[in-house]
mmCIF file of C-alpha atoms in Angstrom:
data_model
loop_
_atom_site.group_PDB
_atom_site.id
_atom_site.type_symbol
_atom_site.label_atom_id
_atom_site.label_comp_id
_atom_site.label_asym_id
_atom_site.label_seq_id
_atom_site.Cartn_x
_atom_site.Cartn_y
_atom_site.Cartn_z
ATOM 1 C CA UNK W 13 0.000 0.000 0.000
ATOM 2 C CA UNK W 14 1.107 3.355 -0.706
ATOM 3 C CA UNK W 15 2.105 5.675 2.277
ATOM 4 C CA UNK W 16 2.369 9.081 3.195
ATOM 5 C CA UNK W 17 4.734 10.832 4.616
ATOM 6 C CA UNK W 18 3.000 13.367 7.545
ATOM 7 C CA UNK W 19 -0.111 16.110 7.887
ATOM 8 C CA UNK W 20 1.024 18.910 5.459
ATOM 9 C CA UNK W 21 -2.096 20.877 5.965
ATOM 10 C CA UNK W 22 -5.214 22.134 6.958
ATOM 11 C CA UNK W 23 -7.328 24.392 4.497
ATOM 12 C CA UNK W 24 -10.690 25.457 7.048
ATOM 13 C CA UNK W 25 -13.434 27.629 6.015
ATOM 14 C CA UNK W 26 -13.947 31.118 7.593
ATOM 15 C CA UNK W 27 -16.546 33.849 7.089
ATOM 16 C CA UNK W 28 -13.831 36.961 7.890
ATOM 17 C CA UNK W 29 -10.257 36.877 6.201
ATOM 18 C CA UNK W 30 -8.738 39.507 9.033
ATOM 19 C CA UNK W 31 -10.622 38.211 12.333
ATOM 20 C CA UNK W 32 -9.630 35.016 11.562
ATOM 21 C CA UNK W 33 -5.882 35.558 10.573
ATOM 22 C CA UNK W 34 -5.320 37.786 13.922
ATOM 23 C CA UNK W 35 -6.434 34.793 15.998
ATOM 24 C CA UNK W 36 -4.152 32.074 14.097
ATOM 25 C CA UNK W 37 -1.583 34.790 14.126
ATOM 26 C CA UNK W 38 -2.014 36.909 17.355
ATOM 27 C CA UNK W 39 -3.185 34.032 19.768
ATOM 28 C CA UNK W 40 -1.481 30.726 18.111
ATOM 29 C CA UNK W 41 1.587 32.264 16.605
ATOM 30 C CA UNK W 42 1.397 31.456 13.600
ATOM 31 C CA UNK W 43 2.740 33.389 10.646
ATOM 32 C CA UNK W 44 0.538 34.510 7.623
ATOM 33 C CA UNK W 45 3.025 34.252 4.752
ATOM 34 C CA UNK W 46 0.349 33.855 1.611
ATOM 35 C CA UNK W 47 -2.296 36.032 0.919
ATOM 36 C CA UNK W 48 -4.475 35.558 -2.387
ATOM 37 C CA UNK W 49 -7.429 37.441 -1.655
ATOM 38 C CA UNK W 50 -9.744 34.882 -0.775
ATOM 39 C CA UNK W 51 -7.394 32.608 1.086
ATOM 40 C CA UNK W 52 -4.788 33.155 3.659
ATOM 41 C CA UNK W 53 -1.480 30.642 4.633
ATOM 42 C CA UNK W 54 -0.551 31.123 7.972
ATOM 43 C CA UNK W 55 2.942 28.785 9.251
ATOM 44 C CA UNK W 56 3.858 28.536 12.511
ATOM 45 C CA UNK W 57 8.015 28.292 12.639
ATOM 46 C CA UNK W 58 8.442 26.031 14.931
ATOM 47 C CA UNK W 59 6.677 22.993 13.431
ATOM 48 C CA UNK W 60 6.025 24.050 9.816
ATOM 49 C CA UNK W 61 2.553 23.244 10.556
ATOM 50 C CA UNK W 62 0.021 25.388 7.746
ATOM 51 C CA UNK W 63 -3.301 26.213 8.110
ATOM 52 C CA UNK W 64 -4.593 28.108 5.012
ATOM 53 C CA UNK W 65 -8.442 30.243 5.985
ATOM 54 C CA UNK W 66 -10.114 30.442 2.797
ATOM 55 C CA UNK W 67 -13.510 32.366 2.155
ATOM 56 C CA UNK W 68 -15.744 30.958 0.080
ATOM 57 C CA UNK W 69 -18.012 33.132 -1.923
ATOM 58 C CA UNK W 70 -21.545 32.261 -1.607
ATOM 59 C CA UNK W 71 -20.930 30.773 2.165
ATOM 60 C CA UNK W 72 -23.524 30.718 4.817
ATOM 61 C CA UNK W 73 -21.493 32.297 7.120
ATOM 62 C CA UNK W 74 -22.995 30.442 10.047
ATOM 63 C CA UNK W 75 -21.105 29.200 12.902
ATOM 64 C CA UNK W 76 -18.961 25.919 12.595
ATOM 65 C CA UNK W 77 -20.861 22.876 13.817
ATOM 66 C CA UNK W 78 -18.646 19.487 14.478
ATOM 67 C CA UNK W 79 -21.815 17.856 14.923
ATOM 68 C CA UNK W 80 -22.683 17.963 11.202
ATOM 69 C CA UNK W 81 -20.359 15.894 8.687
ATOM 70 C CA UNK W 82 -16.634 17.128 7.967
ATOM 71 C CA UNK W 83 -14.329 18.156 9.833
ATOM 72 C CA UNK W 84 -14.820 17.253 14.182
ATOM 73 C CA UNK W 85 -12.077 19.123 15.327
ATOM 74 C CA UNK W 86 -7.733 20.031 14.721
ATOM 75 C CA UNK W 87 -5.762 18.322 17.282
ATOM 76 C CA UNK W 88 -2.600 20.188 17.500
ATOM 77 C CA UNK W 89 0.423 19.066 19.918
ATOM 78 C CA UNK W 90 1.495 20.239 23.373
ATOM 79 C CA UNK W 91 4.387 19.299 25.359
ATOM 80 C CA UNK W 92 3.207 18.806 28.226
ATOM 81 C CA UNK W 93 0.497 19.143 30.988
ATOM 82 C CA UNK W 94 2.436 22.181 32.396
ATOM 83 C CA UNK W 95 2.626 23.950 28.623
ATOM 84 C CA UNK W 96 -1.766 23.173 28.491
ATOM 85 C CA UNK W 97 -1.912 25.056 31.945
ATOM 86 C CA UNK W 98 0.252 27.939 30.479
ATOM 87 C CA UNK W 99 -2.317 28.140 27.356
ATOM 88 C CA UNK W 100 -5.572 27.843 29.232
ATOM 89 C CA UNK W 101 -3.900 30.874 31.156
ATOM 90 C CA UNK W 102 -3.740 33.247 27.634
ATOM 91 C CA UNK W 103 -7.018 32.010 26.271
ATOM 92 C CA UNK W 104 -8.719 33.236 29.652
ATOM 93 C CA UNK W 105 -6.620 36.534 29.369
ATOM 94 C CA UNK W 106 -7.479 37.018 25.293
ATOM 95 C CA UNK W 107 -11.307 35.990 26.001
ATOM 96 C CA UNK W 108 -10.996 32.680 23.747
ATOM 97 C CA UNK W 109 -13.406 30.054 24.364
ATOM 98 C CA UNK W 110 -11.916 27.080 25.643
ATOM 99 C CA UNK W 111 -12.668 24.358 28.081
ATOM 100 C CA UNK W 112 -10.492 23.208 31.292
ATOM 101 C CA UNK W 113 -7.759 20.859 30.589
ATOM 102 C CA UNK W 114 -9.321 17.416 30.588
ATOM 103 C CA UNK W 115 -6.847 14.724 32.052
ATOM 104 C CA UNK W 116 -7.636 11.430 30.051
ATOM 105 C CA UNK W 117 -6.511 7.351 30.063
ATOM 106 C CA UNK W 118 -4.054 8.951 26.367
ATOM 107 C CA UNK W 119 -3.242 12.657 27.293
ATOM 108 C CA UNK W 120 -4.066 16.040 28.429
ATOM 109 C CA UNK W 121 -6.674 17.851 26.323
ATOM 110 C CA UNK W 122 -7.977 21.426 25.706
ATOM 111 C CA UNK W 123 -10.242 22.302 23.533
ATOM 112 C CA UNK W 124 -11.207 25.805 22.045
ATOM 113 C CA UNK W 125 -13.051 27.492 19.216
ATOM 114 C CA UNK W 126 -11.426 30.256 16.723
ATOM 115 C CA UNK W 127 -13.441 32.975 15.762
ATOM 116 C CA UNK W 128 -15.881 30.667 13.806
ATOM 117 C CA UNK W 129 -16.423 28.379 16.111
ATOM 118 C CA UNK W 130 -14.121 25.977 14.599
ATOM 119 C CA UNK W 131 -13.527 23.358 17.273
ATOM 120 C CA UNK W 132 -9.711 22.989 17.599
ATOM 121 C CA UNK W 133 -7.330 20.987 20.523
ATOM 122 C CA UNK W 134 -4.337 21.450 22.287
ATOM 123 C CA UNK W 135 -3.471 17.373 23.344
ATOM 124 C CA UNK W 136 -0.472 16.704 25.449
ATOM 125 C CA UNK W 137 0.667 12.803 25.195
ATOM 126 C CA UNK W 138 0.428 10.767 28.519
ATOM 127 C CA UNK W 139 4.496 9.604 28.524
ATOM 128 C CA UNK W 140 3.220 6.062 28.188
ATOM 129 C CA UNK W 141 1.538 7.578 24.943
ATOM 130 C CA UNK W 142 4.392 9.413 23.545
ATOM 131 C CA UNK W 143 6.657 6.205 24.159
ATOM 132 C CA UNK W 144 3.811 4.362 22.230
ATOM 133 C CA UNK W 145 3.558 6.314 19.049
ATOM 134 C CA UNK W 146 7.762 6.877 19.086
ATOM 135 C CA UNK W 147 7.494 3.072 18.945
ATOM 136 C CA UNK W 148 5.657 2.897 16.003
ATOM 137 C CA UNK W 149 7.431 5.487 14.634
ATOM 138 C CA UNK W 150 10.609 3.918 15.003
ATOM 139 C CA UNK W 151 10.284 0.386 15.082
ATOM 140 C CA UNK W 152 8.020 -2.198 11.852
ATOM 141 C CA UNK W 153 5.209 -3.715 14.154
ATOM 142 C CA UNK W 154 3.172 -5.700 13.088
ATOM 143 C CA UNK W 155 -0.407 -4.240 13.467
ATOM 144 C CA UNK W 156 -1.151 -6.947 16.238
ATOM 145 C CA UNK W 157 1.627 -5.626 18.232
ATOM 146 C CA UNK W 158 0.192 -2.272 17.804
ATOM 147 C CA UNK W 159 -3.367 -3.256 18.825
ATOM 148 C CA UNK W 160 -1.874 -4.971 21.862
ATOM 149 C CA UNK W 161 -0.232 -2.133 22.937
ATOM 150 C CA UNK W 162 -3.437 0.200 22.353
ATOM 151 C CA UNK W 163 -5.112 -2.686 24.521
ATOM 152 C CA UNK W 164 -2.630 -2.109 27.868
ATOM 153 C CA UNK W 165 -3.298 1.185 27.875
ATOM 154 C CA UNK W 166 -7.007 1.872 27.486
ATOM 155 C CA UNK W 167 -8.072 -1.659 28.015
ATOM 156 C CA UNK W 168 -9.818 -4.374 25.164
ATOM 157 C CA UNK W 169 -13.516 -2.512 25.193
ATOM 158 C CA UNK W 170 -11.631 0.376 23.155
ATOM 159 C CA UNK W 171 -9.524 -1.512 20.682
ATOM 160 C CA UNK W 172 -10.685 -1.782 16.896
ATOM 161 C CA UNK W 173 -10.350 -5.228 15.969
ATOM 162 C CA UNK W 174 -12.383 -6.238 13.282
ATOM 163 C CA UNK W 175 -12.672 -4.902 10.132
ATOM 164 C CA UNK W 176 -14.995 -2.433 9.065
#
């Protein structure tokens, strides 16, 4: 089977060019290096990760709804439990709307909207999760040996094991 080699990008829909570019820009810290008119390209440095905010002519322009088909959320990484604290601090000061941090079985989650509403996350890896996926980074398991380790950490009710 072919692979691929990493997320390059995420394109997301946005009713306001400028409001939305100041968040990814002002609160994220991301850079907006590509402007075309209707779509923006915003890096951030550190990671390379790209988020382009396009405006579509003819959109609705109402507010972002995970619970309808597409897109449920972007999961973006943390370092740690400590960093998620530091975050939840500026979203409070900026007035972003954001849960607490949610400690779960995998990581450390917290979850807030942009300026449409978009549902995005801030996830910080348990260390017995970040040893897990630099396993399978590093090493050829089998998928078995994958699916066993999913199994010891979250337990055999949560494990995909047929096919769909």
């Amino acid at each position: 089977m072919p692979s691929f080699s990493g997320l390059n990008h995420v394109s997301l829909s946005v009713t306001d060019l400028d409001a939305s570019q100041r968040f990814y820009t002002q609160v994220l810290g991301f850079l907006a290096v590509l402007d075309t008119g209707t779509a923006r390209v915003c890096m951030h440095k550190g990671t390379g990760f790209t988020i382009a905010l396009v405006r579509h002519d003819g959109s609705s322009g109402a507010r972002f709804d995970e619970a309808n088909p597409g897109l449920d959320h972007v999961g973006m990484a943390a370092g740690s439990r400590e960093e998620l604290v530091e975050w939840e601090r500026r979203f409070a000061e900026l007035g972003v709307e954001h849960s607490p941090i949610q400690d779960m079985p995998l990581g450390h989650h917290l979850n807030f909207r942009d300026p449409d509403g978009i549902a995005l996350e801030l996830q910080a890896p348990t260390p017995a999760y970040a040893a897990a996926v630099e396993r399978m980074r590093t090493e050829d398991l089998s998928d078995e040996e994958v699916l066993a380790a999913a199994e010891q950490m979250v337990g055999a009710d949560f494990v995909a094991r047929q096919d769909v």
